[in-house]
mmCIF file of C-alpha atoms and ligand atoms in Angstrom:
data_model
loop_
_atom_site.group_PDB
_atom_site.id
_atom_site.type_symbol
_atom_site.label_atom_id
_atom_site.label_comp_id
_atom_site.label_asym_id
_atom_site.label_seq_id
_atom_site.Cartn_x
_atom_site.Cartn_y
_atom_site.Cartn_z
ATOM 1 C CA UNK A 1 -37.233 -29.973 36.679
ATOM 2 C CA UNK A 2 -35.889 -27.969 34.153
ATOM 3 C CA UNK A 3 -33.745 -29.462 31.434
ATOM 4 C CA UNK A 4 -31.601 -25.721 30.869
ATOM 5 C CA UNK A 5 -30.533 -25.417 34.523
ATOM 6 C CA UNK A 6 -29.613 -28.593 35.856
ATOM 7 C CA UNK A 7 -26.468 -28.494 37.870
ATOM 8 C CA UNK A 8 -25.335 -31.856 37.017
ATOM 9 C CA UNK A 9 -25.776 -31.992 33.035
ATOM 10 C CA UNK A 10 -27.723 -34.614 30.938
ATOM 11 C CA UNK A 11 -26.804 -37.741 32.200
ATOM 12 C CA UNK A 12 -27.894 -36.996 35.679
ATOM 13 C CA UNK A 13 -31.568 -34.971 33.806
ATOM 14 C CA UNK A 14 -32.331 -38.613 31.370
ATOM 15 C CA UNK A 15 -31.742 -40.521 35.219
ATOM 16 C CA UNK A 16 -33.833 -38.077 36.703
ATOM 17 C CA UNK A 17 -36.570 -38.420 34.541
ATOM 18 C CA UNK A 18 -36.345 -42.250 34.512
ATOM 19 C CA UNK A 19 -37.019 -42.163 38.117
ATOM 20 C CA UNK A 20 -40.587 -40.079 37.826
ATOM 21 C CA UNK A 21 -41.331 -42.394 35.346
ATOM 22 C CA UNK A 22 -40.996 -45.091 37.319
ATOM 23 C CA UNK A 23 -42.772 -43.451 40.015
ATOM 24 C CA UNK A 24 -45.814 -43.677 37.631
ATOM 25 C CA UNK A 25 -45.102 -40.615 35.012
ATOM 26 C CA UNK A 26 -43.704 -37.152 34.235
ATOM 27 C CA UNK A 27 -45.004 -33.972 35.983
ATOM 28 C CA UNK A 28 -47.045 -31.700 34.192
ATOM 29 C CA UNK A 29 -47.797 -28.385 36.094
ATOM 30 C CA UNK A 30 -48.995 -30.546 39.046
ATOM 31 C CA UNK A 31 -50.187 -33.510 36.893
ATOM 32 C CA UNK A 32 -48.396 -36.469 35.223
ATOM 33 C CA UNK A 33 -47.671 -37.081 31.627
ATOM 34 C CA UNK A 34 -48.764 -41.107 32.106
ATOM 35 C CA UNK A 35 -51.235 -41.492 29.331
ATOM 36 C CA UNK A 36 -50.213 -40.341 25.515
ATOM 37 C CA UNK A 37 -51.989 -40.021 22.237
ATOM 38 C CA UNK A 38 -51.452 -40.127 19.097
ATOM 39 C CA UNK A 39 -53.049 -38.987 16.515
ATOM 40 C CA UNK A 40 -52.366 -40.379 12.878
ATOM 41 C CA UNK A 41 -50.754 -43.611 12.627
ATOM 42 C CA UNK A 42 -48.810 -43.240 9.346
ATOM 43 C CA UNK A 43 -45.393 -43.507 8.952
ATOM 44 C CA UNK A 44 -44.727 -41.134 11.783
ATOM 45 C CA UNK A 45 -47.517 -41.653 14.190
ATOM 46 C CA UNK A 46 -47.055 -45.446 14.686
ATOM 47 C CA UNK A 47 -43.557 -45.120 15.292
ATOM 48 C CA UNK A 48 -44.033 -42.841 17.111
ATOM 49 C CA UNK A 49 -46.393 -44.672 19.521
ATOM 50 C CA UNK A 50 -44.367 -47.336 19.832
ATOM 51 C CA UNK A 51 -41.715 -45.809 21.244
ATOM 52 C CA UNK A 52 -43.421 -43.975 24.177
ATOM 53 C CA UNK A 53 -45.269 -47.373 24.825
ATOM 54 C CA UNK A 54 -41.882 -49.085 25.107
ATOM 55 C CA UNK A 55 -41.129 -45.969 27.581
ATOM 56 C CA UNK A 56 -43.280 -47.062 29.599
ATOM 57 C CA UNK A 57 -46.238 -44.566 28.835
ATOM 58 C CA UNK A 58 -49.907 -45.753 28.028
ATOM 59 C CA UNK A 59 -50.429 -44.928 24.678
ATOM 60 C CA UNK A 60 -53.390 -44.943 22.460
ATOM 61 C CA UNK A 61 -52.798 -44.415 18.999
ATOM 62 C CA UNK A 62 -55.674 -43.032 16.421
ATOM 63 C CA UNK A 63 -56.417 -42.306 12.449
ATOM 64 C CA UNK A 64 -59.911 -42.254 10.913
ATOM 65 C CA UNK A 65 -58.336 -44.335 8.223
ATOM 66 C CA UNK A 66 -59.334 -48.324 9.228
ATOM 67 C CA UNK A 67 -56.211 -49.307 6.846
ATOM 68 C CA UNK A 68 -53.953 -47.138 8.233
ATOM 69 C CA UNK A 69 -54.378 -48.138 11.946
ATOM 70 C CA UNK A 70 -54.520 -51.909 10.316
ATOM 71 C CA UNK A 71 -51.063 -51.384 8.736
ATOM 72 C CA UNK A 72 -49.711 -49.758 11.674
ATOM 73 C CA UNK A 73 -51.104 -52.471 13.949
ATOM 74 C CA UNK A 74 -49.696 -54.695 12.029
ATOM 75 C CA UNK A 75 -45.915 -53.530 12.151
ATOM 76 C CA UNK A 76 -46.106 -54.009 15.617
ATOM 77 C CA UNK A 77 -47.017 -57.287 15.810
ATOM 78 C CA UNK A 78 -44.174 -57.928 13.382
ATOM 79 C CA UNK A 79 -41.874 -55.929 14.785
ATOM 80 C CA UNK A 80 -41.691 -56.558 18.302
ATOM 81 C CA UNK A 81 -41.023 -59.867 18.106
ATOM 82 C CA UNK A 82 -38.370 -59.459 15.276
ATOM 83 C CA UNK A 83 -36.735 -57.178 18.069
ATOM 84 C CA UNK A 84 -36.854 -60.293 20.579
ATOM 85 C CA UNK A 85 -34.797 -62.428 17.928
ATOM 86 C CA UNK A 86 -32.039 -59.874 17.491
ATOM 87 C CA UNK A 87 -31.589 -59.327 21.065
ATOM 88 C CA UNK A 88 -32.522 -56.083 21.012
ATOM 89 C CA UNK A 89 -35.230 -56.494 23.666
ATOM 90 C CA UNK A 90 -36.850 -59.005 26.150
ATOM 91 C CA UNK A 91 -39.489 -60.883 25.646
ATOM 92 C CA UNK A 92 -40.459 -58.848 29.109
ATOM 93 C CA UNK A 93 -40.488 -55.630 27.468
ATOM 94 C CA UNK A 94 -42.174 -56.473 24.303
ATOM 95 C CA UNK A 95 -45.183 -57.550 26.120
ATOM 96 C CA UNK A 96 -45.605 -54.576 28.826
ATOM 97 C CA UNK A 97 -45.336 -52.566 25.469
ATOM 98 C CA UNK A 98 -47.833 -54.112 23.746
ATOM 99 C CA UNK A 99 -50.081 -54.204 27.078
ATOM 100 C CA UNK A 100 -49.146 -50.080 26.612
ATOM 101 C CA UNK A 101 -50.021 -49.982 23.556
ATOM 102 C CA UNK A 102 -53.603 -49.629 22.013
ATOM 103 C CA UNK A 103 -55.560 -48.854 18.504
ATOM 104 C CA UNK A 104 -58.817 -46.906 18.104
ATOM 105 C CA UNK A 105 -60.584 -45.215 15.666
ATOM 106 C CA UNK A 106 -62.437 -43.131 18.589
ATOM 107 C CA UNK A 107 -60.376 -39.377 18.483
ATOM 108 C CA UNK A 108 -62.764 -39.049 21.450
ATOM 109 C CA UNK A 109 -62.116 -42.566 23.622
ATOM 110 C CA UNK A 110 -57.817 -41.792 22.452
ATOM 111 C CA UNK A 111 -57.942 -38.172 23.795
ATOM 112 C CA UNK A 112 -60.125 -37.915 26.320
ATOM 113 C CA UNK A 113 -58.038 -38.979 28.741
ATOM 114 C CA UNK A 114 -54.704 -37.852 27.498
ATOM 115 C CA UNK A 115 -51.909 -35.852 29.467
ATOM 116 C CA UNK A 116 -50.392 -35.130 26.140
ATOM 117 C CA UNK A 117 -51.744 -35.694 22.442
ATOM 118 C CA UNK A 118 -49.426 -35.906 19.300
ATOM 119 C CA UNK A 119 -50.942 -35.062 15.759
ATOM 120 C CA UNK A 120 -49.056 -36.895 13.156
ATOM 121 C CA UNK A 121 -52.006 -36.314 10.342
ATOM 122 C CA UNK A 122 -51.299 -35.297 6.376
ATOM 123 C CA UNK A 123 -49.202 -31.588 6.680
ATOM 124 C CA UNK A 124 -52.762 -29.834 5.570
ATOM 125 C CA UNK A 125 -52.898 -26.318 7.419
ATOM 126 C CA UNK A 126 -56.915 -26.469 7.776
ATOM 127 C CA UNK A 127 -57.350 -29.970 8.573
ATOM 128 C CA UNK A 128 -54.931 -29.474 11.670
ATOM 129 C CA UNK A 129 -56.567 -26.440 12.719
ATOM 130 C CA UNK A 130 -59.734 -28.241 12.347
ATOM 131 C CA UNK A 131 -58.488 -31.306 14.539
ATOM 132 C CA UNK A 132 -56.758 -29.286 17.006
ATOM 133 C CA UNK A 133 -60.216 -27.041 17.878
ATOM 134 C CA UNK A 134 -61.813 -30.494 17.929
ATOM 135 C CA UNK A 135 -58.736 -31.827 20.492
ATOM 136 C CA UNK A 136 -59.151 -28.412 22.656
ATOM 137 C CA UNK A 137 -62.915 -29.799 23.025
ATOM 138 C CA UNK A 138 -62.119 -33.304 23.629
ATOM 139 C CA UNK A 139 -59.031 -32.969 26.551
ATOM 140 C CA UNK A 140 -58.622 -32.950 30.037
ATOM 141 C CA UNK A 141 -57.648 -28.678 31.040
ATOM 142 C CA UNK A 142 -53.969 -29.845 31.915
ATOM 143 C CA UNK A 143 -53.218 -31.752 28.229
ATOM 144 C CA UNK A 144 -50.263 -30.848 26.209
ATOM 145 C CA UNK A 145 -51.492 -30.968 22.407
ATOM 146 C CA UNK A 146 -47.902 -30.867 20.387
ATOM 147 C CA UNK A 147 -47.897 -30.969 16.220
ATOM 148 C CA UNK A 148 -45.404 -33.377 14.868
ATOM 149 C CA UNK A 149 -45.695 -31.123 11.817
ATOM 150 C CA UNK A 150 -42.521 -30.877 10.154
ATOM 151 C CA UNK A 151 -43.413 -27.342 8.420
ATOM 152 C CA UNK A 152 -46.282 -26.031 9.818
ATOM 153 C CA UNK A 153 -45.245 -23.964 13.167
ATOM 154 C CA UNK A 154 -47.680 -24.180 16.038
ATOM 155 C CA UNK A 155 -48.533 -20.338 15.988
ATOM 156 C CA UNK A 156 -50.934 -20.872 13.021
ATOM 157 C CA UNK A 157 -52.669 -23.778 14.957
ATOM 158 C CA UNK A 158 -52.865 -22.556 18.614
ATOM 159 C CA UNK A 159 -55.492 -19.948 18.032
ATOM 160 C CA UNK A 160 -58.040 -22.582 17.403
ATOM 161 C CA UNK A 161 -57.625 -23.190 21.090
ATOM 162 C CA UNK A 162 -58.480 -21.883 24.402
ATOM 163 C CA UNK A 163 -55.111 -22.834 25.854
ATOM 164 C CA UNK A 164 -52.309 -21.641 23.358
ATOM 165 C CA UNK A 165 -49.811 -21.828 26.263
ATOM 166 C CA UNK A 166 -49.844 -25.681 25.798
ATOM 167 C CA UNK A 167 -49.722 -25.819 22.254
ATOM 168 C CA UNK A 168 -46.135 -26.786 20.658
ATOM 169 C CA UNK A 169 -44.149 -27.945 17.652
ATOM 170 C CA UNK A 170 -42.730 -31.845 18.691
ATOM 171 C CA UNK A 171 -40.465 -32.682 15.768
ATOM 172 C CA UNK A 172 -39.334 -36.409 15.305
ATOM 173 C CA UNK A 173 -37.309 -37.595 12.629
ATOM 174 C CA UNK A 174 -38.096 -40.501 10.083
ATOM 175 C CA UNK A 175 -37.598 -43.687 11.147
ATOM 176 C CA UNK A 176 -39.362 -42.109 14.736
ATOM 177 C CA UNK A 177 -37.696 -45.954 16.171
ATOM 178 C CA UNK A 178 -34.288 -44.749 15.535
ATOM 179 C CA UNK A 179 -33.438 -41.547 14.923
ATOM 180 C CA UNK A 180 -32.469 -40.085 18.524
ATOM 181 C CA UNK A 181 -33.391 -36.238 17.576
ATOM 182 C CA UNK A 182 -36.470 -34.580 18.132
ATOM 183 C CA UNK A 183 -36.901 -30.840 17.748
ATOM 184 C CA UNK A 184 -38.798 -28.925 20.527
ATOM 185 C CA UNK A 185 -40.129 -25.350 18.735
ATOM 186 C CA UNK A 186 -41.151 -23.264 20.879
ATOM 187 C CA UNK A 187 -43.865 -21.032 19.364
ATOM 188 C CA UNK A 188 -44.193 -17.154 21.183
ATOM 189 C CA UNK A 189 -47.576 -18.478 22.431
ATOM 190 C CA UNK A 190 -45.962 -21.937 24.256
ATOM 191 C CA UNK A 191 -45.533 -21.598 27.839
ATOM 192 C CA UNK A 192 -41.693 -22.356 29.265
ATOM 193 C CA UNK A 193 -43.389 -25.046 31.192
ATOM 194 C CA UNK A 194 -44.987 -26.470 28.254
ATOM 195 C CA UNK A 195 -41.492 -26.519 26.560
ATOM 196 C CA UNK A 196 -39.971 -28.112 29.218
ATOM 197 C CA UNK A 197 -41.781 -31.134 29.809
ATOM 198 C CA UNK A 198 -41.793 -32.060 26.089
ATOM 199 C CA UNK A 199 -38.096 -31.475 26.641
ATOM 200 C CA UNK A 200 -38.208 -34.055 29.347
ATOM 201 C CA UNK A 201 -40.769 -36.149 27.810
ATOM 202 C CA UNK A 202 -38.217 -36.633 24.800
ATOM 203 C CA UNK A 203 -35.564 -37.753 27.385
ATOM 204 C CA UNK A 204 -37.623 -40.451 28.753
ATOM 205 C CA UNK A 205 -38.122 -41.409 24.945
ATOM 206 C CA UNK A 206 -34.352 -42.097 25.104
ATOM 207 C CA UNK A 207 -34.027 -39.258 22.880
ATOM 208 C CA UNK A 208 -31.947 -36.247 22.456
ATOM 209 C CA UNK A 209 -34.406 -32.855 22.047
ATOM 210 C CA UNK A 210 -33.355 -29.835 20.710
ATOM 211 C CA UNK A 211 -35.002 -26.392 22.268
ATOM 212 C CA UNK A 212 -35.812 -24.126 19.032
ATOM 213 C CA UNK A 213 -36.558 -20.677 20.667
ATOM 214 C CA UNK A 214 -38.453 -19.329 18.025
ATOM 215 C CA UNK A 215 -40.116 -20.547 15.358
ATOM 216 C CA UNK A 216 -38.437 -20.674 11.858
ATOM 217 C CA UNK A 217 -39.806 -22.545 8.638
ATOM 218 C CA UNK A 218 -38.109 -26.101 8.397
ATOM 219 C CA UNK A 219 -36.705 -25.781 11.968
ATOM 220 C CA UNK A 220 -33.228 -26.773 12.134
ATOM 221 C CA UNK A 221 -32.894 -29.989 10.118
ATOM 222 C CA UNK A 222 -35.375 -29.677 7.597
ATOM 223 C CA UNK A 223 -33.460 -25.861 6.269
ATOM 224 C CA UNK A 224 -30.542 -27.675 6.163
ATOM 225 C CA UNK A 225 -32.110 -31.316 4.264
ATOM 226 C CA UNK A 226 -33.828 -28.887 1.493
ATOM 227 C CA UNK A 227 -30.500 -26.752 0.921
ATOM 228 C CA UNK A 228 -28.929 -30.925 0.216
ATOM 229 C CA UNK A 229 -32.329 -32.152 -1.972
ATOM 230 C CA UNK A 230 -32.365 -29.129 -3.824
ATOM 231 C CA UNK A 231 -29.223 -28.930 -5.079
ATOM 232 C CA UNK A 232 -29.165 -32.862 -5.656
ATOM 233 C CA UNK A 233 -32.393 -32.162 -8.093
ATOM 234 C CA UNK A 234 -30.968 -29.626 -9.794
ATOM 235 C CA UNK A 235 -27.942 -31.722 -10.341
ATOM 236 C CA UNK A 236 -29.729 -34.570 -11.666
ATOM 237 C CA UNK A 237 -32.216 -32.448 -13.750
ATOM 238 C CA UNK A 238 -29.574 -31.147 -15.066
ATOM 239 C CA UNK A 239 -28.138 -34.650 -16.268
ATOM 240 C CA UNK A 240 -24.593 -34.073 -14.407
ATOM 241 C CA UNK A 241 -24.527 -37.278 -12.671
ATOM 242 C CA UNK A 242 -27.649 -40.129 -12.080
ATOM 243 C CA UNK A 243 -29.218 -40.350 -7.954
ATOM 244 C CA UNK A 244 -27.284 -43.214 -7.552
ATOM 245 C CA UNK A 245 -24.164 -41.580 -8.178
ATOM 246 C CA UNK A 246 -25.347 -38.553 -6.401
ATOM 247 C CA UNK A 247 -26.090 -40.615 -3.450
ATOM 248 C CA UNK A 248 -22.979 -42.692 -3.527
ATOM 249 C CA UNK A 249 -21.098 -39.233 -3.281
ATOM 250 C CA UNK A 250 -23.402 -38.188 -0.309
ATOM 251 C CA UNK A 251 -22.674 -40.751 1.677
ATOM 252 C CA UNK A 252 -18.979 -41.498 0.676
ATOM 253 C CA UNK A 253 -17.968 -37.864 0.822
ATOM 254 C CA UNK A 254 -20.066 -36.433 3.408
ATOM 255 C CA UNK A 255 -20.692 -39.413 5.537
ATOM 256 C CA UNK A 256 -24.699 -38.874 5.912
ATOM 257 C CA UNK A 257 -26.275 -42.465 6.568
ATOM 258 C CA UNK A 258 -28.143 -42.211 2.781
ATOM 259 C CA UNK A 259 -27.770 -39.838 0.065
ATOM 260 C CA UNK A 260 -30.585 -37.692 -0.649
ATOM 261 C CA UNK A 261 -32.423 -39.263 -3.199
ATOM 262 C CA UNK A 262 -33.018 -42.761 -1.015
ATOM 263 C CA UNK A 263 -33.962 -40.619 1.975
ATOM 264 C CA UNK A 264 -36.390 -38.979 -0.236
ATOM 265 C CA UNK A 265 -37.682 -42.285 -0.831
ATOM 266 C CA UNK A 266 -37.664 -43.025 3.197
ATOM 267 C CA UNK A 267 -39.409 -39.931 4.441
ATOM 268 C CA UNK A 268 -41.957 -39.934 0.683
ATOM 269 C CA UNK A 269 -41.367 -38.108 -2.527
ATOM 270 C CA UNK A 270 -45.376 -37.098 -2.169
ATOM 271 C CA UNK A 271 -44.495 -35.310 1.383
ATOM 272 C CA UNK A 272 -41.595 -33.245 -0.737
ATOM 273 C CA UNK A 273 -44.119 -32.710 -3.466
ATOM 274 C CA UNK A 274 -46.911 -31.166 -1.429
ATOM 275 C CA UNK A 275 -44.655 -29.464 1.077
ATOM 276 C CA UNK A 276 -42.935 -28.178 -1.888
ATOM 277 C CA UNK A 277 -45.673 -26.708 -3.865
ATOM 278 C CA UNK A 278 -47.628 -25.334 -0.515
ATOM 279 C CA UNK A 279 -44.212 -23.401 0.659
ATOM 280 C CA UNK A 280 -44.074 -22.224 -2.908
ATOM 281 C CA UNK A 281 -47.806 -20.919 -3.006
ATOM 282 C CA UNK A 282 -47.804 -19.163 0.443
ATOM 283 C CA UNK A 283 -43.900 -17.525 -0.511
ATOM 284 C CA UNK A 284 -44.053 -16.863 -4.755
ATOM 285 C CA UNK A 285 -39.969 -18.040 -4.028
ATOM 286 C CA UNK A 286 -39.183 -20.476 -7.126
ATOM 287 C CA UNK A 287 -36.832 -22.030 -5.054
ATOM 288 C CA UNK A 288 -39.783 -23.908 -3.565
ATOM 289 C CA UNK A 289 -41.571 -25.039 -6.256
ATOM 290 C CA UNK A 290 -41.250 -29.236 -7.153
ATOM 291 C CA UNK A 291 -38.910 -29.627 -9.984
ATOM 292 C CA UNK A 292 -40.245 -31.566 -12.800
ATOM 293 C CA UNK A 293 -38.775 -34.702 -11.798
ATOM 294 C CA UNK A 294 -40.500 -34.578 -8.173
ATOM 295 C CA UNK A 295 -44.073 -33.520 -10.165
ATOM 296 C CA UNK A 296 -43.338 -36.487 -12.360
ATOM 297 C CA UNK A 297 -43.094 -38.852 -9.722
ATOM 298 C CA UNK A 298 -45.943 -37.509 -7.824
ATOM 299 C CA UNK A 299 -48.152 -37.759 -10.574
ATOM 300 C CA UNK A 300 -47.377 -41.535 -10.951
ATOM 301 C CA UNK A 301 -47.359 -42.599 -7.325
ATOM 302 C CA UNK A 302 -44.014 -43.255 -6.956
ATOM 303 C CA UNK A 303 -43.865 -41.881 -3.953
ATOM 304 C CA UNK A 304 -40.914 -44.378 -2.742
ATOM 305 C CA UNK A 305 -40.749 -46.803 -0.350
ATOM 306 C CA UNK A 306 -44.582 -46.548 0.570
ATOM 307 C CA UNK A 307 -45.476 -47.441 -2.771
ATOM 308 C CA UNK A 308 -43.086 -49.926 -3.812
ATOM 309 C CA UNK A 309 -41.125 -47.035 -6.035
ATOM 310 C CA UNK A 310 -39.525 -44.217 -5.702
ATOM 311 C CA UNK A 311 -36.157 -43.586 -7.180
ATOM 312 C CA UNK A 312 -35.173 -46.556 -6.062
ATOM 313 C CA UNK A 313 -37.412 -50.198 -6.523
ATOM 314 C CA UNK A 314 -38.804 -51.671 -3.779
ATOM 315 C CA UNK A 315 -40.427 -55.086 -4.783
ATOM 316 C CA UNK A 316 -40.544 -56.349 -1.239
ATOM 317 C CA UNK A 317 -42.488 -53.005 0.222
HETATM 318 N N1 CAA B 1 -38.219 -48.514 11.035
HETATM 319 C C1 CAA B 1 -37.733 -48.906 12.237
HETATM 320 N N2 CAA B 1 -36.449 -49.275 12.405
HETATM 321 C C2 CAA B 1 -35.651 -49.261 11.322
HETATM 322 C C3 CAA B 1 -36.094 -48.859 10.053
HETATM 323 C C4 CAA B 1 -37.444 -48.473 9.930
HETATM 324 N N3 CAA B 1 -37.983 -48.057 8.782
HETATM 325 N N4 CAA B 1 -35.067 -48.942 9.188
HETATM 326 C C5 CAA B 1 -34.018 -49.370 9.889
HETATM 327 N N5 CAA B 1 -34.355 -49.562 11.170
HETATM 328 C C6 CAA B 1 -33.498 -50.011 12.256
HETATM 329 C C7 CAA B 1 -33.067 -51.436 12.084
HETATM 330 O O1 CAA B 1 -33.970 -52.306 12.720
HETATM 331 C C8 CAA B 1 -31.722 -51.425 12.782
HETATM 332 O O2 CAA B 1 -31.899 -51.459 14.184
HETATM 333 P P1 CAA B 1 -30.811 -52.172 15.129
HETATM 334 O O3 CAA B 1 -29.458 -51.754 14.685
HETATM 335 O O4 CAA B 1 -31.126 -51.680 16.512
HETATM 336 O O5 CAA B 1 -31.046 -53.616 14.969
HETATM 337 C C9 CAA B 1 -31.160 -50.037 12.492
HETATM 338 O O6 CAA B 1 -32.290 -49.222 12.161
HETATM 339 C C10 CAA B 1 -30.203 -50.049 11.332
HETATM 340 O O7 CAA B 1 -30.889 -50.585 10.211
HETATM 341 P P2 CAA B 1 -30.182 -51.293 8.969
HETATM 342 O O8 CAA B 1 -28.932 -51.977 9.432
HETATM 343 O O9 CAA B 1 -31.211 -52.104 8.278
HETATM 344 O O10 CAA B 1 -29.881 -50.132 7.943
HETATM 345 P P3 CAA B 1 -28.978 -48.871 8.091
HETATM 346 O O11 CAA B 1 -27.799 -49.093 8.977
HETATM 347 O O12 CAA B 1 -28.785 -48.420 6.684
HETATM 348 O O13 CAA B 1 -29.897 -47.803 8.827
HETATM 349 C C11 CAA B 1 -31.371 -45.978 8.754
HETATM 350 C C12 CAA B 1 -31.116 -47.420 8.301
HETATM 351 C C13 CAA B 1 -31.502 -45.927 10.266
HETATM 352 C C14 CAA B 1 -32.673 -45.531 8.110
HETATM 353 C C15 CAA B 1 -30.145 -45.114 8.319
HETATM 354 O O14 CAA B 1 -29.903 -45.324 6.953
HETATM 355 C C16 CAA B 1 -30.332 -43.642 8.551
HETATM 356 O O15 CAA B 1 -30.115 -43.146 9.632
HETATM 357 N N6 CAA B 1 -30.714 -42.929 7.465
HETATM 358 C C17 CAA B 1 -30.927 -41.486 7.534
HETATM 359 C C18 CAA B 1 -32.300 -41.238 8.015
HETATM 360 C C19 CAA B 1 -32.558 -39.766 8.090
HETATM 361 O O16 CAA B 1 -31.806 -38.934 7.620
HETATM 362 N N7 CAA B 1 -33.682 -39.462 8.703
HETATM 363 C C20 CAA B 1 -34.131 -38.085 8.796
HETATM 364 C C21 CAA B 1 -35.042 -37.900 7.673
HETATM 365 S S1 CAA B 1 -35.602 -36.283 7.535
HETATM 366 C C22 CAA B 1 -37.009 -36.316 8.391
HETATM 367 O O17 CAA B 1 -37.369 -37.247 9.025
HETATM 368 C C23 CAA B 1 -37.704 -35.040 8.303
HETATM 369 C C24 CAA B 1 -39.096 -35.026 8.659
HETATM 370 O O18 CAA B 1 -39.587 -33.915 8.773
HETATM 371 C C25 CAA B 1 -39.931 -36.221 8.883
#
C-alpha cells in the first residue's frame, strides 16, 4: 500500500492500515512491522514507546542508563492510569498496552527481534554511527532502523550499515503522546519502500507523517522553530521585552500553543545548546552559535523542565 497513490485519500489509507494491524501487523517487503524498538528512553524514546504499544505493536524499549529506563518506567505506570481517570482510555486498553510494553537494558534481547528499531539516544554524530553499526549486527535482514534525530540526517549514519536502503530519518515532535506530526526524511540512500511503511507505520500511530524528499538540515519544523527562537533571543538579549512578554505575544499574536521560550523549556535548553554549538562548528555561520543567555543556562543546568528550571520554575518537576 502506498500512502502517495491511494485512490480514496487518507481516511480510507489510516482504515486501511488499521485493518493489517489488526490482522497481526504492517507489511514490510513481505514481512510485518509487529514487534518495535526503541532505543533511548528519554524524553522522546519513552513517549515514543508508549504510543506504538497503545497501537497495538509489541514494543521493547532500551537505554544503557538504569535511571533513565527507571524514570521512563515509571511515567507509565503513572500515566496510564491517570489516562483511565480522565476518560481518555479504558481500563481495557491500558492493560493490553502495558502487556505491549516492555523495559530492558539488553540492546541485544530489544533488537534482536525487531521489524523496526527507533534510536532516540543524545544527538552525538559518532555515538549514533557507533550504535547503528552495532544495530546492523544485532537485526533480523528485513528490520527498518529509523533515527529520531532531529538534526542529524540519516545519510551520515547509513554507511555504517550493510543495508542503507532501510535506513531513515523518523521525526516526532515533543510531547511524542500528543503532537500528531511526525516527519518522514527520506535520505538518497532510503528505499521508496522503506519510506512508505514508516509513512504507514505513523498512520497506525494515529499520526499525521509528512514525506520530506530530500534531506535538509532541521527538516521542515525545526528551520522554521530556530528562525522563531532566534529572533526571540536576540530580542531578549537585547533587553526589548522579558520571555514572558515575548511569549505572551507568541501565543496571543500568532496563536502557537507556547511561546518560544517555555517550549524551549519543554523540548530542553541543553538540546538547543549542543545542537546549537555543533551546527555552528560543522558551518563557521554565527547565526548558529548559543547566545550568551542559552551558554549561561547551560552552564548552570537549567536546562528547563527536566531540571526543575529553565526560564521558567518548575518546583513540582
Ligand atoms: N506528555 C504527555 N502528554 C502531555 C504532556 C506531556 N509532557 N503535556 C501535556 N500533555 C497532554 C495532556 O495530558 C492533555 O491531554 P488530553 O487533552 O488528551 O487530556 C493535553 O496534552 C493538553 O495538556 P494541558 O491541558 O495540560 O496543556 P496544554 O493545553 O497547554 O497543552 C501542550 C500542552 C500539548 C504541550 C501544548 O502546549 C503544545 O502543543 N505546545 C507546543 C508543543 C510544541 O510546539 N512541540 C514541538 C516542539 S519542537 C520539537 O519537538 C522538535 C524536536 O526536534 C524534538
Amino acid at each position: 500500500m502506498r500512502v502517495d497513490t491511494h485512490p480514496k485519500g487518507f481516511f480510507s489509507i489510516a482504515e486501511s492500515v488499521s485493518e493489517q494491524l489488526l490482522l497481526g501487523g504492517m507489511n514490510v517487503g513481505e514481512h510485518k512491522i509487529r514487534k518495535v524498538c526503541i532505543v533511548g528512553a528519554g524524553n522522546m524514546g519513552h513517549q515514543i514507546a508508549l504510543s506504538a504499544a497503545l497501537a497495538g505493536f509489541e514494543v521493547k524499549c532500551t537505554d544503557v542508563n538504569e535511571e533513565v529506563l527507571k524514570k521512563a518506567e515509571q511515567f507509565v505506570i503513572t500515566y496510564l492510569p491517570e489516562r483511565v481517570a480522565k476518560g481518555k482510555l479504558t481500563q481495557a486498553q491500558v492493560d493490553a498496552a502495558r502487556a505491549n510494553l516492555s523495559f530492558t537494558n539488553d540492546l541485544s534481547e530489544a533488537a534482536c527481534d525487531a521489524d523496526l528499531v527507533i534510536e532516540a539516544i543524545i544527538e552525538r554524530l559518532e555515538i549514533k554511527r557507533k550504535l547503528f553499526a552495532e544495530l546492523d549486527s544485532l537485526c533480523l535482514p528485513h528490520t527498518i532502523l529509523a533515527t529520531n534525530s532531529s538534526y542529524i540526517v540519516s545519510s551520515k549514519i547509513a554507511d555504517v550499515t550493510e543495508r542503507p536502503e532501510k535506513v531513515c530519518n523518523l521525526h516526532f515532535f515533543n510531547p511524542a503522546l500528543v503532537m500528531k506530526l511526525v516527519e518522514v526524511v527520506k535520505g538518497p540512500h532510503t528505499s521508496e519502500e522503506t519510506a512508505q511503511t514508516l509513512m504507514n507505520f505513523c498512520v497506525s500511530l494515529g499520526k499525521t507523517p509528512v514525506l520530506l524528499k530530500q534531506e535538509i538540515y532541521g527538516f521542515l519544523v525545526n528551520r522554521m522553530l530556530a528562525a522563531i527562537k532566534n529572533e526571540s533571543i536576540y530580542l531578549l538579549d537585547m533587553g526589548i521585552a522579558g520571555h514572558e512578554e515575548i511569549d505572551t505575544a507568541v501565543t496571543l499574536a500568532l496563536g502557537h500553543p507556547m511561546g518560544p521560550f517555555r517550549l524551549m523549556d519543554l523540548t530542553g535548553i541543553d538540546l538547543t545548546y549542543i545542537v546549537g554549538l555543533e551546527r555552528f562548528q560543522e558551518t563557521g555561520d554565527p547565526i548558529y552559535r548559543p547566545s550568551p543567555t542559552i551558554a549561561e543556562k547551560f552552564v548552570k543546568k537549567e536546562w528547563g523542565r527536566k531540571t526543575g528550571k529553565g526560564f521558567y520554575d518548575y518546583p513540582n518537576g
